[in-house]
Amino acid sequence: MSQDDAARPTSDAKAPPPSEPPLSWLAKFDRGFTLVKSLSLVTMLGSLLVGYFQYLNSYQEKVSAQAKENMLAAAKTFDDISTKFSLVQALQQQLFSDYSAALDDRADANERTLAVNNAQDILKVYETAQLALFETGELLARNAEIYIDWASNFRDNPLVRLGPNSDPLDQSLLRAYDFDCDHHLPQFMPSGGGASTTPRITAEDACSIHAQYNLDPAYSYVDVCPKNREKAGTNDSVTIHWFSAKHQVLVMHYCLRNLHERLAPVRYWASQPEAKLARKPSPQVDRDRIQAAIDLQAKRLNAFMTLATYQMDWIRESYRPDSFACHVPVVTSVVGFFNDACTPIKTTPIIKAR
């Protein structure tokens, strides 16, 4: 073998490894970090979506439970108030009808005797029913406030809490102001229904002008002023809101007690063991006024029932199932800025002032 062949490298000899470029470790780290960063972003988005749908399902379950609870409570309150008032008012009407028939010269002896016996049977039932209503009147008003007024107020801000004495209306105040049951009746004016543009007078000025200007049929309230300043202890007006079930029950109860006192001669007549059939009838104008007062009480009860059913229907409408758009991520939050179609119940903020 020649020397040239000996110097030539053989094919079995390994070539030296190529040298790595500078900072190659940094390039590897960057590729690994990019992969981890992508996986973290996907994981985070997936976790957010899962959490969003879990929250949405939980929210809808709570809304459904709240809807059922509110409707049952509102229906029970409506039935309780309507039944108790209608019972007493029906007994008042029947008692007064028997009184009028017994003293009617045009009725024969049998009709008058039947009226007397019927009045004596009704009197005990009436006194028991009106006493039970008198004992629970304030409680009924509070139940109407809680289960009808508050339950139908979906725009209530959880952060805004009014004081316990924010609503001064009660039985004693109506009595001190000598509320006129023969004139002030509930009135409703739908929003956007062409209400009058007459500016509302302030509470301070309401009692300094003639009483006829305190009642504006275009609004759903009435400012009542004290007839006797010394008795009321103030000259400030108090506002009765006819869209408040609580206010309607308070006024209805006060006027029912007022009518009960006006029926004292009728109750005394029916309480006698043997009511005198030959007694001269009371002046026709007095009997007409009492009948008119009974009719006004029927209108007040009907107004309350109208308001309560309206508020209950509002509860039902607000708890209807959501559309598909409300289940799309981000859409629910965007819609919430404009209306409460997707979120009928307001949630408590993360940061809540106490």
Coordinates of N, CA and C in Angstrom, one line a residue, residues 12 150 175 288 290:
D12 N -15.0 4.3 7.3 CA -15.5 4.0 8.6 C -15.2 5.1 9.6
W150 N -93.0 44.2 46.6 CA -91.5 44.0 46.4 C -91.2 42.8 45.4
R175 N -106.2 58.2 60.0 CA -107.2 58.7 61.0 C -106.8 60.1 61.4
D288 N -129.1 56.3 51.7 CA -128.4 56.3 50.4 C -126.9 56.5 50.5
I290 N -125.1 55.5 53.1 CA -124.5 54.3 53.5 C -124.4 53.3 52.4

